[in-house]
JSON list of C-alpha atoms in Angstrom, two decimals:
[
{"chain": "A", "resi": 1, "resn": "UNK", "atom": "CA", "xyz": [176.36, 31.94, 157.50]},
{"chain": "A", "resi": 2, "resn": "UNK", "atom": "CA", "xyz": [177.38, 34.75, 155.17]},
{"chain": "A", "resi": 3, "resn": "UNK", "atom": "CA", "xyz": [178.26, 36.89, 158.18]},
{"chain": "A", "resi": 4, "resn": "UNK", "atom": "CA", "xyz": [180.45, 34.15, 159.66]},
{"chain": "A", "resi": 5, "resn": "UNK", "atom": "CA", "xyz": [182.26, 33.53, 156.37]},
{"chain": "A", "resi": 6, "resn": "UNK", "atom": "CA", "xyz": [182.67, 37.29, 155.93]},
{"chain": "A", "resi": 7, "resn": "UNK", "atom": "CA", "xyz": [184.26, 37.65, 159.35]},
{"chain": "A", "resi": 8, "resn": "UNK", "atom": "CA", "xyz": [186.62, 34.75, 158.61]},
{"chain": "A", "resi": 9, "resn": "UNK", "atom": "CA", "xyz": [187.61, 36.21, 155.22]},
{"chain": "A", "resi": 10, "resn": "UNK", "atom": "CA", "xyz": [188.22, 39.72, 156.60]},
{"chain": "A", "resi": 11, "resn": "UNK", "atom": "CA", "xyz": [190.39, 38.72, 159.55]},
{"chain": "A", "resi": 12, "resn": "UNK", "atom": "CA", "xyz": [193.67, 39.74, 157.87]},
{"chain": "A", "resi": 13, "resn": "UNK", "atom": "CA", "xyz": [192.35, 41.63, 154.83]},
{"chain": "A", "resi": 14, "resn": "UNK", "atom": "CA", "xyz": [194.09, 44.99, 154.29]},
{"chain": "A", "resi": 15, "resn": "UNK", "atom": "CA", "xyz": [191.11, 46.27, 152.27]},
{"chain": "A", "resi": 16, "resn": "UNK", "atom": "CA", "xyz": [188.67, 45.60, 155.08]},
{"chain": "A", "resi": 17, "resn": "UNK", "atom": "CA", "xyz": [187.20, 48.80, 156.50]},
{"chain": "A", "resi": 18, "resn": "UNK", "atom": "CA", "xyz": [186.09, 49.12, 160.09]},
{"chain": "A", "resi": 19, "resn": "UNK", "atom": "CA", "xyz": [182.50, 49.59, 158.87]},
{"chain": "A", "resi": 20, "resn": "UNK", "atom": "CA", "xyz": [182.66, 46.32, 156.90]},
{"chain": "A", "resi": 21, "resn": "UNK", "atom": "CA", "xyz": [183.71, 44.49, 160.03]},
{"chain": "A", "resi": 22, "resn": "UNK", "atom": "CA", "xyz": [181.00, 46.25, 162.08]},
{"chain": "A", "resi": 23, "resn": "UNK", "atom": "CA", "xyz": [178.33, 45.24, 159.56]},
{"chain": "A", "resi": 24, "resn": "UNK", "atom": "CA", "xyz": [179.50, 41.63, 159.70]},
{"chain": "A", "resi": 25, "resn": "UNK", "atom": "CA", "xyz": [179.38, 41.66, 163.51]},
{"chain": "A", "resi": 26, "resn": "UNK", "atom": "CA", "xyz": [175.85, 43.14, 163.42]},
{"chain": "A", "resi": 27, "resn": "UNK", "atom": "CA", "xyz": [174.77, 40.42, 160.99]},
{"chain": "A", "resi": 28, "resn": "UNK", "atom": "CA", "xyz": [176.31, 37.71, 163.17]},
{"chain": "A", "resi": 29, "resn": "UNK", "atom": "CA", "xyz": [174.66, 39.14, 166.30]},
{"chain": "A", "resi": 30, "resn": "UNK", "atom": "CA", "xyz": [171.31, 39.23, 164.49]},
{"chain": "A", "resi": 31, "resn": "UNK", "atom": "CA", "xyz": [171.70, 35.62, 163.37]},
{"chain": "A", "resi": 32, "resn": "UNK", "atom": "CA", "xyz": [172.60, 34.44, 166.89]},
{"chain": "A", "resi": 33, "resn": "UNK", "atom": "CA", "xyz": [169.66, 36.35, 168.36]},
{"chain": "A", "resi": 34, "resn": "UNK", "atom": "CA", "xyz": [167.26, 34.82, 165.83]},
{"chain": "A", "resi": 35, "resn": "UNK", "atom": "CA", "xyz": [168.57, 31.31, 166.50]},
{"chain": "A", "resi": 36, "resn": "UNK", "atom": "CA", "xyz": [168.38, 31.68, 170.28]},
{"chain": "A", "resi": 37, "resn": "UNK", "atom": "CA", "xyz": [165.71, 34.27, 171.09]},
{"chain": "A", "resi": 38, "resn": "UNK", "atom": "CA", "xyz": [163.03, 33.28, 168.54]},
{"chain": "A", "resi": 39, "resn": "UNK", "atom": "CA", "xyz": [162.74, 29.65, 169.72]},
{"chain": "A", "resi": 40, "resn": "UNK", "atom": "CA", "xyz": [162.81, 30.76, 173.37]},
{"chain": "A", "resi": 41, "resn": "UNK", "atom": "CA", "xyz": [160.02, 33.32, 172.88]},
{"chain": "A", "resi": 42, "resn": "UNK", "atom": "CA", "xyz": [158.04, 30.84, 170.80]},
{"chain": "A", "resi": 43, "resn": "UNK", "atom": "CA", "xyz": [158.35, 28.17, 173.49]},
{"chain": "A", "resi": 44, "resn": "UNK", "atom": "CA", "xyz": [157.34, 30.57, 176.29]},
{"chain": "A", "resi": 45, "resn": "UNK", "atom": "CA", "xyz": [154.35, 31.97, 174.39]},
{"chain": "A", "resi": 46, "resn": "UNK", "atom": "CA", "xyz": [153.26, 28.52, 173.22]},
{"chain": "A", "resi": 47, "resn": "UNK", "atom": "CA", "xyz": [153.54, 27.13, 176.76]},
{"chain": "A", "resi": 48, "resn": "UNK", "atom": "CA", "xyz": [151.56, 30.01, 178.24]},
{"chain": "A", "resi": 49, "resn": "UNK", "atom": "CA", "xyz": [148.90, 29.67, 175.52]},
{"chain": "A", "resi": 50, "resn": "UNK", "atom": "CA", "xyz": [148.73, 25.91, 176.11]},
{"chain": "A", "resi": 51, "resn": "UNK", "atom": "CA", "xyz": [148.20, 26.39, 179.86]},
{"chain": "A", "resi": 52, "resn": "UNK", "atom": "CA", "xyz": [145.51, 29.03, 179.35]},
{"chain": "A", "resi": 53, "resn": "UNK", "atom": "CA", "xyz": [143.70, 27.08, 176.62]},
{"chain": "A", "resi": 54, "resn": "UNK", "atom": "CA", "xyz": [143.76, 23.76, 178.51]},
{"chain": "A", "resi": 55, "resn": "UNK", "atom": "CA", "xyz": [142.37, 25.57, 181.56]},
{"chain": "A", "resi": 56, "resn": "UNK", "atom": "CA", "xyz": [139.63, 26.96, 179.32]},
{"chain": "A", "resi": 57, "resn": "UNK", "atom": "CA", "xyz": [138.97, 23.45, 177.95]},
{"chain": "A", "resi": 58, "resn": "UNK", "atom": "CA", "xyz": [138.51, 22.10, 181.49]},
{"chain": "A", "resi": 59, "resn": "UNK", "atom": "CA", "xyz": [136.25, 25.02, 182.47]},
{"chain": "A", "resi": 60, "resn": "UNK", "atom": "CA", "xyz": [134.10, 24.64, 179.36]},
{"chain": "A", "resi": 61, "resn": "UNK", "atom": "CA", "xyz": [133.80, 20.87, 179.73]},
{"chain": "A", "resi": 62, "resn": "UNK", "atom": "CA", "xyz": [132.67, 21.33, 183.33]},
{"chain": "A", "resi": 63, "resn": "UNK", "atom": "CA", "xyz": [130.18, 24.13, 182.61]},
{"chain": "A", "resi": 64, "resn": "UNK", "atom": "CA", "xyz": [128.74, 23.01, 179.25]},
{"chain": "A", "resi": 65, "resn": "UNK", "atom": "CA", "xyz": [126.43, 20.02, 178.87]},
{"chain": "A", "resi": 66, "resn": "UNK", "atom": "CA", "xyz": [125.24, 18.09, 175.85]},
{"chain": "A", "resi": 67, "resn": "UNK", "atom": "CA", "xyz": [121.47, 17.65, 175.96]},
{"chain": "A", "resi": 68, "resn": "UNK", "atom": "CA", "xyz": [118.88, 16.36, 173.52]},
{"chain": "A", "resi": 69, "resn": "UNK", "atom": "CA", "xyz": [116.41, 18.83, 172.03]},
{"chain": "A", "resi": 70, "resn": "UNK", "atom": "CA", "xyz": [113.10, 17.79, 170.48]},
{"chain": "A", "resi": 71, "resn": "UNK", "atom": "CA", "xyz": [111.59, 19.55, 167.49]},
{"chain": "A", "resi": 72, "resn": "UNK", "atom": "CA", "xyz": [108.20, 21.14, 168.27]},
{"chain": "A", "resi": 73, "resn": "UNK", "atom": "CA", "xyz": [107.75, 22.49, 164.74]},
{"chain": "A", "resi": 74, "resn": "UNK", "atom": "CA", "xyz": [109.82, 23.74, 161.84]},
{"chain": "A", "resi": 75, "resn": "UNK", "atom": "CA", "xyz": [110.22, 27.49, 161.45]},
{"chain": "A", "resi": 76, "resn": "UNK", "atom": "CA", "xyz": [110.40, 29.37, 158.20]},
{"chain": "A", "resi": 77, "resn": "UNK", "atom": "CA", "xyz": [113.93, 29.39, 156.88]},
{"chain": "A", "resi": 78, "resn": "UNK", "atom": "CA", "xyz": [115.28, 32.89, 156.14]},
{"chain": "A", "resi": 79, "resn": "UNK", "atom": "CA", "xyz": [116.04, 33.45, 152.44]},
{"chain": "A", "resi": 80, "resn": "UNK", "atom": "CA", "xyz": [119.58, 32.52, 151.43]},
{"chain": "A", "resi": 81, "resn": "UNK", "atom": "CA", "xyz": [121.82, 35.47, 150.66]},
{"chain": "A", "resi": 82, "resn": "UNK", "atom": "CA", "xyz": [124.17, 33.28, 148.63]},
{"chain": "A", "resi": 83, "resn": "UNK", "atom": "CA", "xyz": [123.73, 30.66, 145.92]},
{"chain": "A", "resi": 84, "resn": "UNK", "atom": "CA", "xyz": [122.68, 27.32, 147.50]},
{"chain": "A", "resi": 85, "resn": "UNK", "atom": "CA", "xyz": [125.59, 25.46, 145.86]},
{"chain": "A", "resi": 86, "resn": "UNK", "atom": "CA", "xyz": [128.05, 27.84, 147.49]},
{"chain": "A", "resi": 87, "resn": "UNK", "atom": "CA", "xyz": [126.36, 27.89, 150.90]},
{"chain": "A", "resi": 88, "resn": "UNK", "atom": "CA", "xyz": [128.12, 26.42, 153.90]},
{"chain": "A", "resi": 89, "resn": "UNK", "atom": "CA", "xyz": [126.72, 23.62, 156.07]},
{"chain": "A", "resi": 90, "resn": "UNK", "atom": "CA", "xyz": [125.63, 26.23, 158.65]},
{"chain": "A", "resi": 91, "resn": "UNK", "atom": "CA", "xyz": [123.60, 28.10, 156.00]},
{"chain": "A", "resi": 92, "resn": "UNK", "atom": "CA", "xyz": [121.76, 24.89, 155.05]},
{"chain": "A", "resi": 93, "resn": "UNK", "atom": "CA", "xyz": [120.75, 23.89, 158.61]},
{"chain": "A", "resi": 94, "resn": "UNK", "atom": "CA", "xyz": [117.08, 24.07, 159.50]},
{"chain": "A", "resi": 95, "resn": "UNK", "atom": "CA", "xyz": [115.56, 26.60, 161.87]},
{"chain": "A", "resi": 96, "resn": "UNK", "atom": "CA", "xyz": [113.16, 24.96, 164.29]},
{"chain": "A", "resi": 97, "resn": "UNK", "atom": "CA", "xyz": [111.23, 25.61, 167.47]},
{"chain": "A", "resi": 98, "resn": "UNK", "atom": "CA", "xyz": [112.55, 23.02, 169.93]},
{"chain": "A", "resi": 99, "resn": "UNK", "atom": "CA", "xyz": [112.17, 22.06, 173.57]},
{"chain": "A", "resi": 100, "resn": "UNK", "atom": "CA", "xyz": [114.85, 20.68, 175.89]},
{"chain": "A", "resi": 101, "resn": "UNK", "atom": "CA", "xyz": [115.48, 19.90, 179.53]},
{"chain": "A", "resi": 102, "resn": "UNK", "atom": "CA", "xyz": [118.41, 21.61, 181.23]},
{"chain": "A", "resi": 103, "resn": "UNK", "atom": "CA", "xyz": [120.83, 19.74, 183.51]},
{"chain": "A", "resi": 104, "resn": "UNK", "atom": "CA", "xyz": [119.14, 21.44, 186.49]},
{"chain": "A", "resi": 105, "resn": "UNK", "atom": "CA", "xyz": [115.79, 19.92, 185.42]},
{"chain": "A", "resi": 106, "resn": "UNK", "atom": "CA", "xyz": [114.18, 23.10, 184.07]},
{"chain": "A", "resi": 107, "resn": "UNK", "atom": "CA", "xyz": [112.27, 22.95, 180.76]},
{"chain": "A", "resi": 108, "resn": "UNK", "atom": "CA", "xyz": [113.12, 25.34, 177.91]},
{"chain": "A", "resi": 109, "resn": "UNK", "atom": "CA", "xyz": [111.74, 26.08, 174.49]},
{"chain": "A", "resi": 110, "resn": "UNK", "atom": "CA", "xyz": [113.03, 28.35, 171.77]},
{"chain": "A", "resi": 111, "resn": "UNK", "atom": "CA", "xyz": [114.18, 28.72, 168.17]},
{"chain": "A", "resi": 112, "resn": "UNK", "atom": "CA", "xyz": [117.33, 26.76, 167.28]},
{"chain": "A", "resi": 113, "resn": "UNK", "atom": "CA", "xyz": [119.34, 25.78, 164.25]},
{"chain": "A", "resi": 114, "resn": "UNK", "atom": "CA", "xyz": [119.17, 22.00, 163.77]},
{"chain": "A", "resi": 115, "resn": "UNK", "atom": "CA", "xyz": [121.34, 19.86, 161.54]},
{"chain": "A", "resi": 116, "resn": "UNK", "atom": "CA", "xyz": [118.28, 18.13, 160.10]},
{"chain": "A", "resi": 117, "resn": "UNK", "atom": "CA", "xyz": [117.41, 18.36, 156.40]},
{"chain": "A", "resi": 118, "resn": "UNK", "atom": "CA", "xyz": [113.65, 18.03, 156.74]},
{"chain": "A", "resi": 119, "resn": "UNK", "atom": "CA", "xyz": [112.72, 18.45, 160.44]},
{"chain": "A", "resi": 120, "resn": "UNK", "atom": "CA", "xyz": [109.44, 17.06, 161.70]},
{"chain": "A", "resi": 121, "resn": "UNK", "atom": "CA", "xyz": [107.70, 17.23, 165.05]},
{"chain": "A", "resi": 122, "resn": "UNK", "atom": "CA", "xyz": [109.37, 14.87, 167.51]},
{"chain": "A", "resi": 123, "resn": "UNK", "atom": "CA", "xyz": [112.75, 14.74, 165.73]},
{"chain": "A", "resi": 124, "resn": "UNK", "atom": "CA", "xyz": [115.67, 14.85, 168.14]},
{"chain": "A", "resi": 125, "resn": "UNK", "atom": "CA", "xyz": [119.08, 16.49, 167.88]},
{"chain": "A", "resi": 126, "resn": "UNK", "atom": "CA", "xyz": [121.92, 17.33, 170.25]},
{"chain": "A", "resi": 127, "resn": "UNK", "atom": "CA", "xyz": [122.66, 20.83, 171.55]},
{"chain": "A", "resi": 128, "resn": "UNK", "atom": "CA", "xyz": [125.03, 22.29, 174.15]},
{"chain": "A", "resi": 129, "resn": "UNK", "atom": "CA", "xyz": [123.74, 24.27, 177.12]},
{"chain": "A", "resi": 130, "resn": "UNK", "atom": "CA", "xyz": [125.01, 25.68, 180.40]},
{"chain": "A", "resi": 131, "resn": "UNK", "atom": "CA", "xyz": [123.75, 24.32, 183.74]},
{"chain": "A", "resi": 132, "resn": "UNK", "atom": "CA", "xyz": [120.61, 26.50, 183.51]},
{"chain": "A", "resi": 133, "resn": "UNK", "atom": "CA", "xyz": [119.65, 25.47, 179.98]},
{"chain": "A", "resi": 134, "resn": "UNK", "atom": "CA", "xyz": [120.91, 28.48, 178.04]},
{"chain": "A", "resi": 135, "resn": "UNK", "atom": "CA", "xyz": [122.34, 27.39, 174.68]},
{"chain": "A", "resi": 136, "resn": "UNK", "atom": "CA", "xyz": [126.10, 27.75, 174.30]},
{"chain": "A", "resi": 137, "resn": "UNK", "atom": "CA", "xyz": [128.74, 26.83, 171.73]},
{"chain": "A", "resi": 138, "resn": "UNK", "atom": "CA", "xyz": [130.35, 23.39, 171.71]},
{"chain": "A", "resi": 139, "resn": "UNK", "atom": "CA", "xyz": [133.19, 23.25, 174.27]},
{"chain": "A", "resi": 140, "resn": "UNK", "atom": "CA", "xyz": [136.74, 23.49, 173.02]},
{"chain": "A", "resi": 141, "resn": "UNK", "atom": "CA", "xyz": [138.52, 20.13, 172.86]},
{"chain": "A", "resi": 142, "resn": "UNK", "atom": "CA", "xyz": [142.10, 19.43, 173.97]},
{"chain": "A", "resi": 143, "resn": "UNK", "atom": "CA", "xyz": [143.44, 18.72, 170.49]},
{"chain": "A", "resi": 144, "resn": "UNK", "atom": "CA", "xyz": [142.12, 21.99, 169.05]},
{"chain": "A", "resi": 145, "resn": "UNK", "atom": "CA", "xyz": [143.51, 23.88, 172.07]},
{"chain": "A", "resi": 146, "resn": "UNK", "atom": "CA", "xyz": [146.94, 22.28, 171.56]},
{"chain": "A", "resi": 147, "resn": "UNK", "atom": "CA", "xyz": [146.86, 23.23, 167.86]},
{"chain": "A", "resi": 148, "resn": "UNK", "atom": "CA", "xyz": [146.06, 26.85, 168.74]},
{"chain": "A", "resi": 149, "resn": "UNK", "atom": "CA", "xyz": [148.90, 26.87, 171.29]},
{"chain": "A", "resi": 150, "resn": "UNK", "atom": "CA", "xyz": [151.39, 25.57, 168.72]},
{"chain": "A", "resi": 151, "resn": "UNK", "atom": "CA", "xyz": [150.26, 28.18, 166.21]},
{"chain": "A", "resi": 152, "resn": "UNK", "atom": "CA", "xyz": [150.60, 30.92, 168.86]},
{"chain": "A", "resi": 153, "resn": "UNK", "atom": "CA", "xyz": [154.14, 29.78, 169.71]},
{"chain": "A", "resi": 154, "resn": "UNK", "atom": "CA", "xyz": [155.12, 29.56, 166.04]},
{"chain": "A", "resi": 155, "resn": "UNK", "atom": "CA", "xyz": [153.66, 33.00, 165.35]},
{"chain": "A", "resi": 156, "resn": "UNK", "atom": "CA", "xyz": [155.57, 34.49, 168.31]},
{"chain": "A", "resi": 157, "resn": "UNK", "atom": "CA", "xyz": [158.83, 32.91, 167.09]},
{"chain": "A", "resi": 158, "resn": "UNK", "atom": "CA", "xyz": [158.32, 34.26, 163.56]},
{"chain": "A", "resi": 159, "resn": "UNK", "atom": "CA", "xyz": [157.41, 37.72, 164.90]},
{"chain": "A", "resi": 160, "resn": "UNK", "atom": "CA", "xyz": [160.54, 37.74, 167.09]},
{"chain": "A", "resi": 161, "resn": "UNK", "atom": "CA", "xyz": [162.75, 36.74, 164.16]},
{"chain": "A", "resi": 162, "resn": "UNK", "atom": "CA", "xyz": [161.16, 39.42, 161.98]},
{"chain": "A", "resi": 163, "resn": "UNK", "atom": "CA", "xyz": [161.69, 42.05, 164.69]},
{"chain": "A", "resi": 164, "resn": "UNK", "atom": "CA", "xyz": [165.38, 41.12, 165.10]},
{"chain": "A", "resi": 165, "resn": "UNK", "atom": "CA", "xyz": [165.89, 41.19, 161.33]},
{"chain": "A", "resi": 166, "resn": "UNK", "atom": "CA", "xyz": [164.15, 44.57, 161.08]},
{"chain": "A", "resi": 167, "resn": "UNK", "atom": "CA", "xyz": [166.38, 46.03, 163.80]},
{"chain": "A", "resi": 168, "resn": "UNK", "atom": "CA", "xyz": [169.47, 44.58, 162.06]},
{"chain": "A", "resi": 169, "resn": "UNK", "atom": "CA", "xyz": [168.47, 46.15, 158.74]},
{"chain": "A", "resi": 170, "resn": "UNK", "atom": "CA", "xyz": [167.86, 49.54, 160.38]},
{"chain": "A", "resi": 171, "resn": "UNK", "atom": "CA", "xyz": [171.26, 49.44, 162.09]},
{"chain": "A", "resi": 172, "resn": "UNK", "atom": "CA", "xyz": [173.04, 48.48, 158.84]},
{"chain": "A", "resi": 173, "resn": "UNK", "atom": "CA", "xyz": [171.10, 51.16, 156.93]},
{"chain": "A", "resi": 174, "resn": "UNK", "atom": "CA", "xyz": [172.20, 53.82, 159.43]},
{"chain": "A", "resi": 175, "resn": "UNK", "atom": "CA", "xyz": [175.79, 52.60, 159.22]},
{"chain": "A", "resi": 176, "resn": "UNK", "atom": "CA", "xyz": [175.73, 52.79, 155.41]},
{"chain": "A", "resi": 177, "resn": "UNK", "atom": "CA", "xyz": [174.25, 56.30, 155.53]},
{"chain": "A", "resi": 178, "resn": "UNK", "atom": "CA", "xyz": [176.95, 57.35, 157.98]},
{"chain": "A", "resi": 179, "resn": "UNK", "atom": "CA", "xyz": [179.61, 55.87, 155.68]},
{"chain": "A", "resi": 180, "resn": "UNK", "atom": "CA", "xyz": [178.23, 57.76, 152.65]},
{"chain": "A", "resi": 181, "resn": "UNK", "atom": "CA", "xyz": [178.08, 60.99, 154.64]},
{"chain": "A", "resi": 182, "resn": "UNK", "atom": "CA", "xyz": [181.77, 60.62, 155.58]},
{"chain": "A", "resi": 183, "resn": "UNK", "atom": "CA", "xyz": [182.61, 59.80, 151.95]},
{"chain": "A", "resi": 184, "resn": "UNK", "atom": "CA", "xyz": [180.87, 62.97, 150.79]},
{"chain": "A", "resi": 185, "resn": "UNK", "atom": "CA", "xyz": [182.81, 65.01, 153.37]},
{"chain": "A", "resi": 186, "resn": "UNK", "atom": "CA", "xyz": [186.09, 63.51, 152.18]},
{"chain": "A", "resi": 187, "resn": "UNK", "atom": "CA", "xyz": [185.16, 64.11, 148.56]},
{"chain": "A", "resi": 188, "resn": "UNK", "atom": "CA", "xyz": [184.18, 67.69, 149.42]},
{"chain": "A", "resi": 189, "resn": "UNK", "atom": "CA", "xyz": [187.71, 68.27, 150.72]},
{"chain": "A", "resi": 190, "resn": "UNK", "atom": "CA", "xyz": [189.53, 66.43, 147.92]},
{"chain": "A", "resi": 191, "resn": "UNK", "atom": "CA", "xyz": [187.22, 67.21, 145.00]},
{"chain": "A", "resi": 192, "resn": "UNK", "atom": "CA", "xyz": [188.41, 70.76, 144.12]},
{"chain": "A", "resi": 193, "resn": "UNK", "atom": "CA", "xyz": [192.02, 69.55, 143.82]},
{"chain": "A", "resi": 194, "resn": "UNK", "atom": "CA", "xyz": [191.20, 66.40, 141.82]},
{"chain": "A", "resi": 195, "resn": "UNK", "atom": "CA", "xyz": [193.54, 66.07, 138.81]},
{"chain": "A", "resi": 196, "resn": "UNK", "atom": "CA", "xyz": [195.81, 68.98, 139.84]},
{"chain": "A", "resi": 197, "resn": "UNK", "atom": "CA", "xyz": [198.46, 66.88, 141.62]},
{"chain": "A", "resi": 198, "resn": "UNK", "atom": "CA", "xyz": [201.90, 68.29, 140.89]},
{"chain": "A", "resi": 199, "resn": "UNK", "atom": "CA", "xyz": [200.58, 71.36, 139.03]},
{"chain": "A", "resi": 200, "resn": "UNK", "atom": "CA", "xyz": [202.21, 74.68, 139.87]},
{"chain": "A", "resi": 201, "resn": "UNK", "atom": "CA", "xyz": [199.82, 77.17, 141.35]}
]
């Protein structure tokens, strides 16, 4: 807005230098680029991220299965490396030897982390596995994927705006340096005669 008001004020200003007008045009161009390019880039990146993440959600939901594991026996919990009051929920889960049946019908047994405070033989808990019974992470859900896509689009828009602003500042900085260099040249020519106007020599 400052660039627009500056251009309007300098239209017929006799004190306006060409460099002042150029700086105002650069600022206006930067503002227009930020207002048009940043949302466009953000939308494109967010849309691409949404497509990729939703495809990943579908793939994970097809390939990952929730099965019930049964505790065979509790395993010794490793010593906590942090104070128990500051430990996360993952740190406080129990380590157990459990058995489960894979979606393909095969039986598996192995150590797992169970969200059970005091696990006993026969206790059941849910885990996620692939089709062959190998344990995997919980599949990504659509809402979380959409949130990540929005954040990716917003981050791309902010990065684009920051890049445009950085380029604008570099251009203005170079213009100011060029202006000062010309001023020094002019002063170098006029400086030795400063104050001697009209003196006989």
